[in-house]
Tab-separated table of C-alpha atoms in Angstrom:
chain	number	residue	atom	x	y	z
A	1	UNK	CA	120.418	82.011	118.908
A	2	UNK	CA	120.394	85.024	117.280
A	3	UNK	CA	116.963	85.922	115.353
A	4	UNK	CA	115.293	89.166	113.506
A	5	UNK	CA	111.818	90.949	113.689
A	6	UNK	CA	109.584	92.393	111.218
A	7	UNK	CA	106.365	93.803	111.529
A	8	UNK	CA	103.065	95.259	109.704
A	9	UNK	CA	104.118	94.599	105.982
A	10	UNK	CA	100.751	94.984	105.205
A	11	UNK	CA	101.266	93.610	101.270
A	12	UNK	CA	98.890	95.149	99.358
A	13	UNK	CA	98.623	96.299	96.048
A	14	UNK	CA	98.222	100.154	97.204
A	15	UNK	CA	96.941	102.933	94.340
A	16	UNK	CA	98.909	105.715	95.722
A	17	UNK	CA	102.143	106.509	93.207
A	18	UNK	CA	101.456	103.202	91.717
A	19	UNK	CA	102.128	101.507	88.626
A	20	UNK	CA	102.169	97.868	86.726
A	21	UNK	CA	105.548	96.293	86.981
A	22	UNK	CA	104.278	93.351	84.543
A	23	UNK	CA	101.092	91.596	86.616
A	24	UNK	CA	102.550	93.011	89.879
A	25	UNK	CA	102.013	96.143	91.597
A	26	UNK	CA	104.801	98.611	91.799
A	27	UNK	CA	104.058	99.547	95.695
A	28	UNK	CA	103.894	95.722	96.429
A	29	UNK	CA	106.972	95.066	94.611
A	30	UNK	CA	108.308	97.537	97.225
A	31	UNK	CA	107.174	95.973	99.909
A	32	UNK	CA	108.435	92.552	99.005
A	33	UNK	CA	111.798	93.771	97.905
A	34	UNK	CA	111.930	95.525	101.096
A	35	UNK	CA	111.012	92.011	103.495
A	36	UNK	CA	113.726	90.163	101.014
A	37	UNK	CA	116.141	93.017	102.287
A	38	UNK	CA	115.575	92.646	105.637
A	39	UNK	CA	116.110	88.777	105.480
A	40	UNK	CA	119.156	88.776	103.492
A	41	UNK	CA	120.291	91.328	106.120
A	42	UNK	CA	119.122	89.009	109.235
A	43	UNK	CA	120.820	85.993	107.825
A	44	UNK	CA	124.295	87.829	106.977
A	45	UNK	CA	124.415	88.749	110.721
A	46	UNK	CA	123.910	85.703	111.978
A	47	UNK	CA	119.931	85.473	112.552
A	48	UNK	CA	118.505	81.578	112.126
A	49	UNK	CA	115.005	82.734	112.194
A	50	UNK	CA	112.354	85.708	111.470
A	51	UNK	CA	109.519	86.590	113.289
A	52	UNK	CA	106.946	88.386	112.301
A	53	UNK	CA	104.726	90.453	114.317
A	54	UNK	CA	101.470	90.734	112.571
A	55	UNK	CA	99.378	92.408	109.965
A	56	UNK	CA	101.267	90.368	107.072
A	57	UNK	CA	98.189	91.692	104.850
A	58	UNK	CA	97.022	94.936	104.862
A	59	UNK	CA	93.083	94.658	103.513
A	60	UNK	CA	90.786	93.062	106.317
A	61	UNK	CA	89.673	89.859	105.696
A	62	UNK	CA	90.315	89.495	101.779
A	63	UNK	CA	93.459	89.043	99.749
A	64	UNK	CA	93.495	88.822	95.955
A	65	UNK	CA	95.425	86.268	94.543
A	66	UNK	CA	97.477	89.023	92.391
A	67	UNK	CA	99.059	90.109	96.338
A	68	UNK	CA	98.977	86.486	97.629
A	69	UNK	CA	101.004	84.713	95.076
A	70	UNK	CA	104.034	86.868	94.880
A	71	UNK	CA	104.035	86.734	98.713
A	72	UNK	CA	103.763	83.138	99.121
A	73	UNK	CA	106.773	82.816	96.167
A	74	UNK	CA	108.715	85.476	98.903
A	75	UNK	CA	107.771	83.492	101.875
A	76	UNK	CA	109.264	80.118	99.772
A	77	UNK	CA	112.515	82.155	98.835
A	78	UNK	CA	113.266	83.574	102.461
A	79	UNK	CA	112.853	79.685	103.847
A	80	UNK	CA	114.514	77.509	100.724
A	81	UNK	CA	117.063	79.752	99.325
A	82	UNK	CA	117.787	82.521	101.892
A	83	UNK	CA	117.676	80.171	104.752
A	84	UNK	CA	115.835	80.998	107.609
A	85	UNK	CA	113.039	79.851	109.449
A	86	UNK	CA	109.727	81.880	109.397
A	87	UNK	CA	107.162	83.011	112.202
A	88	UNK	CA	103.936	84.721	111.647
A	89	UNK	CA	101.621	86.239	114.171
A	90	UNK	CA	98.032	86.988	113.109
A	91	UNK	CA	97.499	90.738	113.502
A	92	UNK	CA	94.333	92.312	113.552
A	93	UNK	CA	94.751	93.483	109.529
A	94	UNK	CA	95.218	89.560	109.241
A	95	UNK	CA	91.748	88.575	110.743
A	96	UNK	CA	88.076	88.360	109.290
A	97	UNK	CA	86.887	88.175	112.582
A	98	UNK	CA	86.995	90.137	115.742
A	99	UNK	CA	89.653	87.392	117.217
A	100	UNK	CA	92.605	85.596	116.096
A	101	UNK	CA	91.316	82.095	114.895
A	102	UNK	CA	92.513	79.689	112.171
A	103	UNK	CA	90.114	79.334	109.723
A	104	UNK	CA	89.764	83.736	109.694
A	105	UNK	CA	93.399	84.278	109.464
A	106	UNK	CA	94.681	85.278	105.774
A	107	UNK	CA	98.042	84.554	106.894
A	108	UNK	CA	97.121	80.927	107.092
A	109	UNK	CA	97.530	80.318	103.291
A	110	UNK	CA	101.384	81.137	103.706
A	111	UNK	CA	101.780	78.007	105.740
A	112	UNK	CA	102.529	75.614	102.202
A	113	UNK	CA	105.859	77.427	102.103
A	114	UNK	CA	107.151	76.011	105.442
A	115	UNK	CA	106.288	78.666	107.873
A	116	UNK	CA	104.782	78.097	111.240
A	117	UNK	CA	101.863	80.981	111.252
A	118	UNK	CA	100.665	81.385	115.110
A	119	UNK	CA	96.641	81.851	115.091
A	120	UNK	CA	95.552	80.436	118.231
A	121	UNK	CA	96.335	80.338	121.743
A	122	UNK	CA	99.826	80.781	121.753
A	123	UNK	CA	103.245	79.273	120.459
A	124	UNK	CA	106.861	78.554	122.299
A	125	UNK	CA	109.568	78.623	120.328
A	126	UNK	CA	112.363	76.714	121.868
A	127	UNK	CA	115.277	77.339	119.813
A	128	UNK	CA	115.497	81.237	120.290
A	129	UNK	CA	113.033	80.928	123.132
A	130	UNK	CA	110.193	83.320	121.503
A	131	UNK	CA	106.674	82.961	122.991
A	132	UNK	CA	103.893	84.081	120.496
A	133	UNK	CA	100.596	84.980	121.306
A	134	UNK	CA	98.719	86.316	118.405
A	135	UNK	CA	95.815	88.892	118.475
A	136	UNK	CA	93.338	89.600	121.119
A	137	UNK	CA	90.273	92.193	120.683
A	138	UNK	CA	90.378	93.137	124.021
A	139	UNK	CA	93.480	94.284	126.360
A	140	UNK	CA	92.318	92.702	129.500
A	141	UNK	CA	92.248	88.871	127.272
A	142	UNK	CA	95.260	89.278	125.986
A	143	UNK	CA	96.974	90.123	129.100
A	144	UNK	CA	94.811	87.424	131.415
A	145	UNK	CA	96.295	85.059	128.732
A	146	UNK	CA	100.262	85.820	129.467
A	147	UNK	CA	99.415	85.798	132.622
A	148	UNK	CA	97.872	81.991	132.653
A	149	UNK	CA	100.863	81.487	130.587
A	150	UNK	CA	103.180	82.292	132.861
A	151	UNK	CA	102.091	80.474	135.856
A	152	UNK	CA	103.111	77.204	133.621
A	153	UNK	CA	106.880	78.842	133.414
A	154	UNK	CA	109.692	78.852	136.053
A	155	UNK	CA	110.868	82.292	136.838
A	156	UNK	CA	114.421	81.468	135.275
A	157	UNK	CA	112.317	80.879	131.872
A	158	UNK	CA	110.542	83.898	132.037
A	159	UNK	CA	113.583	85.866	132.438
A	160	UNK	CA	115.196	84.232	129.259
A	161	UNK	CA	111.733	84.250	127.255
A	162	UNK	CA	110.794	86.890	124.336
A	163	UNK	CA	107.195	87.747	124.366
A	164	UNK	CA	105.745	88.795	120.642
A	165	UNK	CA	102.564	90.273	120.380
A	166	UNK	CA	100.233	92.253	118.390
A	167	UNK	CA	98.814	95.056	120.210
A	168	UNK	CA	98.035	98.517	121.023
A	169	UNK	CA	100.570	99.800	123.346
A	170	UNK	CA	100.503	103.272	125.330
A	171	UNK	CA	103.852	106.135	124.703
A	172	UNK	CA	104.780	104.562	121.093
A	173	UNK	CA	102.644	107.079	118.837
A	174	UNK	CA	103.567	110.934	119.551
A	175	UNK	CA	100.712	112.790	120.823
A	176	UNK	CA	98.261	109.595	120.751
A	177	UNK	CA	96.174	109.552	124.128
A	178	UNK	CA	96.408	106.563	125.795
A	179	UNK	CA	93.749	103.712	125.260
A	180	UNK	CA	96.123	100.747	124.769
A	181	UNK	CA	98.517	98.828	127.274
A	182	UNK	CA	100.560	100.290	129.978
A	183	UNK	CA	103.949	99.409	128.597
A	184	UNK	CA	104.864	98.843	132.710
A	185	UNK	CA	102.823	96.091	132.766
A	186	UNK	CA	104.804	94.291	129.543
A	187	UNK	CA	107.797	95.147	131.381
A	188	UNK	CA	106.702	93.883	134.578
A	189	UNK	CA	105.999	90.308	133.071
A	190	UNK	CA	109.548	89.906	133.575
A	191	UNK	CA	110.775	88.490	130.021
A	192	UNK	CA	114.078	89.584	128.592
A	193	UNK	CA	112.386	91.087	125.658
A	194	UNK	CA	108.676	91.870	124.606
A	195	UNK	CA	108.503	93.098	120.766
A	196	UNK	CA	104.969	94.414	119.525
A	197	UNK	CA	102.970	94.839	116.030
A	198	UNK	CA	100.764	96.945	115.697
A	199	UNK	CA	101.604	100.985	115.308
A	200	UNK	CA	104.093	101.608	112.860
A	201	UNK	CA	106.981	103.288	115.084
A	202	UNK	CA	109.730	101.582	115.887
A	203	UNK	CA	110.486	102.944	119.413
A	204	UNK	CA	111.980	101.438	122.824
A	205	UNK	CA	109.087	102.402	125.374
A	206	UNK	CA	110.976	100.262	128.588
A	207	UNK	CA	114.552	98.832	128.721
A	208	UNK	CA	113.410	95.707	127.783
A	209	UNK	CA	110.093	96.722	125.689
A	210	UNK	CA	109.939	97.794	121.999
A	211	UNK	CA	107.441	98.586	119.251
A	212	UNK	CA	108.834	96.715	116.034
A	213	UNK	CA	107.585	99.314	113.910
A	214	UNK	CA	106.006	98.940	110.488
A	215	UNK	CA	108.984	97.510	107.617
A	216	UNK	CA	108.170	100.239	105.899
A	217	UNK	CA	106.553	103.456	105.392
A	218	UNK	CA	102.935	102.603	103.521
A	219	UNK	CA	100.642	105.658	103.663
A	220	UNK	CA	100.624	110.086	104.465
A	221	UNK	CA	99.719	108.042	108.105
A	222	UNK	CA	103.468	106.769	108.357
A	223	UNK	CA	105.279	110.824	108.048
A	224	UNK	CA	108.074	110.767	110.818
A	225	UNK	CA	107.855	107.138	111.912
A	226	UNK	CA	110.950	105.124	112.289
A	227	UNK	CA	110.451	102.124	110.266
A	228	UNK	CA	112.521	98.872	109.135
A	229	UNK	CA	113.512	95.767	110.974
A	230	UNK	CA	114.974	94.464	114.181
A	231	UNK	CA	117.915	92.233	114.782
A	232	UNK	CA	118.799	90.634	118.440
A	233	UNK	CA	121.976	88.935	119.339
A	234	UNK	CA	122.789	85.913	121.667
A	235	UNK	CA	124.240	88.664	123.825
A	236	UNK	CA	120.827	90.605	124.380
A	237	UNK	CA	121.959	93.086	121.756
A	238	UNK	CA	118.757	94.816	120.160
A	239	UNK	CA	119.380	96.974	116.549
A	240	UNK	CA	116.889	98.548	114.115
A	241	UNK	CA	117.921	98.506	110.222
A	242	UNK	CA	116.040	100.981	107.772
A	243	UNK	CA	114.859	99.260	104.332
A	244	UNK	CA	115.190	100.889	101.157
A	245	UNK	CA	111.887	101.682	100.525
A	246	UNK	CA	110.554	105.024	100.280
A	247	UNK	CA	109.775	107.545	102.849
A	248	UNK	CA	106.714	109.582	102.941
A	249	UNK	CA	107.694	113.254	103.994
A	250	UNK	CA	105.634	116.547	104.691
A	251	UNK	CA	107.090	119.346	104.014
A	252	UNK	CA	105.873	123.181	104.638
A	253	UNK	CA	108.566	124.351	102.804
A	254	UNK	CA	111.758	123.057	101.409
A	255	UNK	CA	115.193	123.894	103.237
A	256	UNK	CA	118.365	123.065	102.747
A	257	UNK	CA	118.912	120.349	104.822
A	258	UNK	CA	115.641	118.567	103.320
A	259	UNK	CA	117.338	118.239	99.368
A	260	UNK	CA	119.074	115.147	100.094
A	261	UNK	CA	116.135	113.758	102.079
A	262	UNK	CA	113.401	114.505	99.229
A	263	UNK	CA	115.937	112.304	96.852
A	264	UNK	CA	114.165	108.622	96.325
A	265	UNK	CA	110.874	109.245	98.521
A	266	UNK	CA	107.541	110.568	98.325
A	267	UNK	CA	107.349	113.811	99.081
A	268	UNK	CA	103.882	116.340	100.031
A	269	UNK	CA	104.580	120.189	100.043
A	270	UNK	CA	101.820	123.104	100.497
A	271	UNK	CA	102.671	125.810	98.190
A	272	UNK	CA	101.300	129.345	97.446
A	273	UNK	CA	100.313	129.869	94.429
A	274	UNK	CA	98.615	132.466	91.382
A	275	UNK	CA	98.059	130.147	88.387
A	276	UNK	CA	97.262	125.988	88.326
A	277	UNK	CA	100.292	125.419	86.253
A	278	UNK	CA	102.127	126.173	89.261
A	279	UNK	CA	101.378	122.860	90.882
A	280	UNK	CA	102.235	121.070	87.724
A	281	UNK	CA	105.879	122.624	87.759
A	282	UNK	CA	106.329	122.836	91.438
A	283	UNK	CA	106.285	118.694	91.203
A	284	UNK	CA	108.036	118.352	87.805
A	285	UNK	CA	110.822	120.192	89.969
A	286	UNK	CA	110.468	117.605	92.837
A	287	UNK	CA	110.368	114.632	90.211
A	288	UNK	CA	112.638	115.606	87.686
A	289	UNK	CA	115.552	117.796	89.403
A	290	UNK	CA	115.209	116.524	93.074
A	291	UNK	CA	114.124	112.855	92.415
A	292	UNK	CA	111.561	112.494	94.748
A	293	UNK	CA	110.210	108.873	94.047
A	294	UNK	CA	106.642	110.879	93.460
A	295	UNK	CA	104.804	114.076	95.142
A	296	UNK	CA	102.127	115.301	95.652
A	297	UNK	CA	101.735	119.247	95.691
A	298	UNK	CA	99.006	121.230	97.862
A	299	UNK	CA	98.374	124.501	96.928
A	300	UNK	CA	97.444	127.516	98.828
A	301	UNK	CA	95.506	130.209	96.370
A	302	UNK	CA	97.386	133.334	97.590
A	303	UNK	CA	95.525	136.163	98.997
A	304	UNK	CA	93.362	138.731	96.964
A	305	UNK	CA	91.351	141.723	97.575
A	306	UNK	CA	87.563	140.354	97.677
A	307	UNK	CA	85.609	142.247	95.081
A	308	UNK	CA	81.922	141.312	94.163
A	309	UNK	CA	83.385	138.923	91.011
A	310	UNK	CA	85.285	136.885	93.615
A	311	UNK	CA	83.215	136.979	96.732
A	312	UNK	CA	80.833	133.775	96.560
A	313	UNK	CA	82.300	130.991	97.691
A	314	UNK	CA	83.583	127.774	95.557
A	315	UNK	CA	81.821	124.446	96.240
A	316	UNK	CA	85.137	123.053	97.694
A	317	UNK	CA	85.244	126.294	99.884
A	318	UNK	CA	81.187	125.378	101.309
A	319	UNK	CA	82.439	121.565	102.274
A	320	UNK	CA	85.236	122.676	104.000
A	321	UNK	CA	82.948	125.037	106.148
A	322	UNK	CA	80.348	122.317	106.366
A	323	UNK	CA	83.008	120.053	107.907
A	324	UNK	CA	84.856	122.438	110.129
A	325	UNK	CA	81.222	123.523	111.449
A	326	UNK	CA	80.295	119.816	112.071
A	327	UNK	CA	83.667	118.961	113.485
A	328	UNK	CA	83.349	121.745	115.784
A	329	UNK	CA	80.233	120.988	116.902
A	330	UNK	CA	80.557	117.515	117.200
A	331	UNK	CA	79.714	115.526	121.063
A	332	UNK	CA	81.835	112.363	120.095
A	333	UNK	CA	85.093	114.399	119.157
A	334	UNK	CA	87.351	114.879	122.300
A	335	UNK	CA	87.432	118.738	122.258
A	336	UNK	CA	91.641	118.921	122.392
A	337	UNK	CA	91.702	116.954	119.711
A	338	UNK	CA	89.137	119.308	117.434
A	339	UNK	CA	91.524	121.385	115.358
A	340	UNK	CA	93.646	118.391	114.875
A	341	UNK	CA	91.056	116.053	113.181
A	342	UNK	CA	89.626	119.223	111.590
A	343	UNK	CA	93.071	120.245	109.993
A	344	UNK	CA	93.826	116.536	108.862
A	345	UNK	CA	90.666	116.030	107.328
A	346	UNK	CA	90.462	119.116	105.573
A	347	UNK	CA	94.486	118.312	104.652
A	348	UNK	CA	92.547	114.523	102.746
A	349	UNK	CA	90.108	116.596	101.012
A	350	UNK	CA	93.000	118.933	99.531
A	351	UNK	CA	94.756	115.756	98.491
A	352	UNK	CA	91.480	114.633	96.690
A	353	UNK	CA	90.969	117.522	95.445
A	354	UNK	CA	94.300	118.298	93.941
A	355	UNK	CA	95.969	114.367	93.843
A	356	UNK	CA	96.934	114.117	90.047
């Protein structure tokens, strides 16, 4: 039977571009209007069932009732008056503790609404033939444990089985070096699909291997990943969908082709600038003419001739020499990937520094 995937919805009541819609958070409205989307969308094709891939909450080991409670009315909707049957896999975002377990699972207080949430060993879904096997700390557990699994299944099973797990996976993050999961060895399991949670790009990394992808875009973390939700057919046909939610995109400068993309998302440009009020009308612009759902501006003092008035140094200037310095000389920091931690961290501070 035909079924559809979400992943990393991490609900949260998020501070970035937020506001009060009554008792609820604006960026968890978002995110809930977003997971109703996607399971309006999965039933109107044909889908019986959702699965869900992990990290349902986004803050470790604590949710406050003001996040939990509008999920849990979601999670009741989806089942009683959208229709379909729910699955959710503990991800790591899920977990008080190091492993997946019942009692440390947050997702565990959805289960009053009629989902089945998977915390423990593993779960076979016999209807759309899904096998879940929730989080594992370490690689080598989580794979000896499909492996045991498997020598309890006939090969003809295997082949007609769809493996769902939440886990780092190598060649799905651009430019990440690889620490997580040979995506061969998923492949070479044998199963007619494996769908992961875990990094928030959806992506096809073997014929028969994806990333989910996060629903949504959720942080500066998410810029140029594909998110939204998966869909796959009786006929072994596999298609993302794109939510309505908001992009986050960063921007060096703004070109043609980027005016329809700015409209409805969140938008972070570096500018050069002479005078603060600059910034202030730079994102008025954004806001008001473009309709960029929010932005955030960065500005870039523009050169000046250094006289004795303007020589010393600002405080902001000292930290970011204190930090390049330590970054630079730092033993633990792989020494390729130097600039690039230096230049994002120095990239939060200017947000801190400037965020209004």
């Amino acid at each position: 039977m035909s079924f559809g995937v979400i992943s990393d919805t991490h609900y949260h009541a998020f501070s970035a571009f937020a506001h009060q819609e009554g008792h609820i958070n604006s960026r968890l409205q978002i995110l809930i209007d977003a997971t109703r989307q996607a399971a309006k969308s999965m039933k109107a094709s044909g889908c019986t069932a959702m699965f869900h891939c992990g990290d349902i909450f986004h803050v470790r080991g604590r949710v406050t009732p003001s996040v939990l409670n509008p999920v849990t009315e979601l999670y009741r909707e989806i089942i009683e008056d959208i229709g379909l049957e729910v699955y959710l896999l503990a991800g790591n975002h899920d977990l008080e503790f190091e492993d997946s377990n019942k009692i440390g699972n947050s997702g565990e207080a959805l289960s009053s609404t009629g989902v089945h949430v998977v915390s423990e060993g593993s779960y076979y879904n016999e209807e759309h033939g899904v096998l879940m096997v929730p989080w594992h700390a370490k690689q080598k557990e989580l794979i000896a444990t499909i492996t045991e699994l498997l020598t309890h299944m006939p090969a003809d099973k295997i082949a007609k089985t769809t493996l769902m797990i939440h886990a780092p996976v190598n060649e799905i993050i651009p430019g990440l070096p690889d620490h997580g999961i040979d995506p061969d060895v998923l492949q070479g399991f044998g199963f007619r699909f494996v769908f992961i949670g875990h990094y928030h790009n959806h992506k096809q990394v073997r014929p028969n291997v994806y990333s989910v992808g996060a629903l949504t875009h959720q942080t500066w973390g998410d810029v140029n990943s594909v998110a939204g939700f998966v869909t796959v057919t009786d006929d072994d046909r596999v298609g993302q969908c794109p939510t309505d939610a908001p992009l986050f995109l960063d921007l060096e400068e703004i070109e043609e082709e980027d005016i329809d993309r700015i409209s409805g998302n969140y938008v972070r440009i570096r500018i050069e600038i002479e005078e603060e009020r600059e910034v202030t009308e730079f994102r008025d612009m954004l806001v008001n003419e473009m309709c960029a759902a929010a932005a955030l501006v960065l500005p870039v003092r523009k050169d000046k001739t250094v006289t004795r008035a303007t020589a010393s140094k600002t405080s902001l200037d000292r930290l970011e020499d204190s930090i390049t310095h330590f970054i630079k000389g730092s033993a633990t920091i792989d020494t390729a990937m130097k600039d690039e931690v230096n230049n994002e961290v120095l990239k939060t501070l200017a947000e801190i520094d400037h965020a209004i």
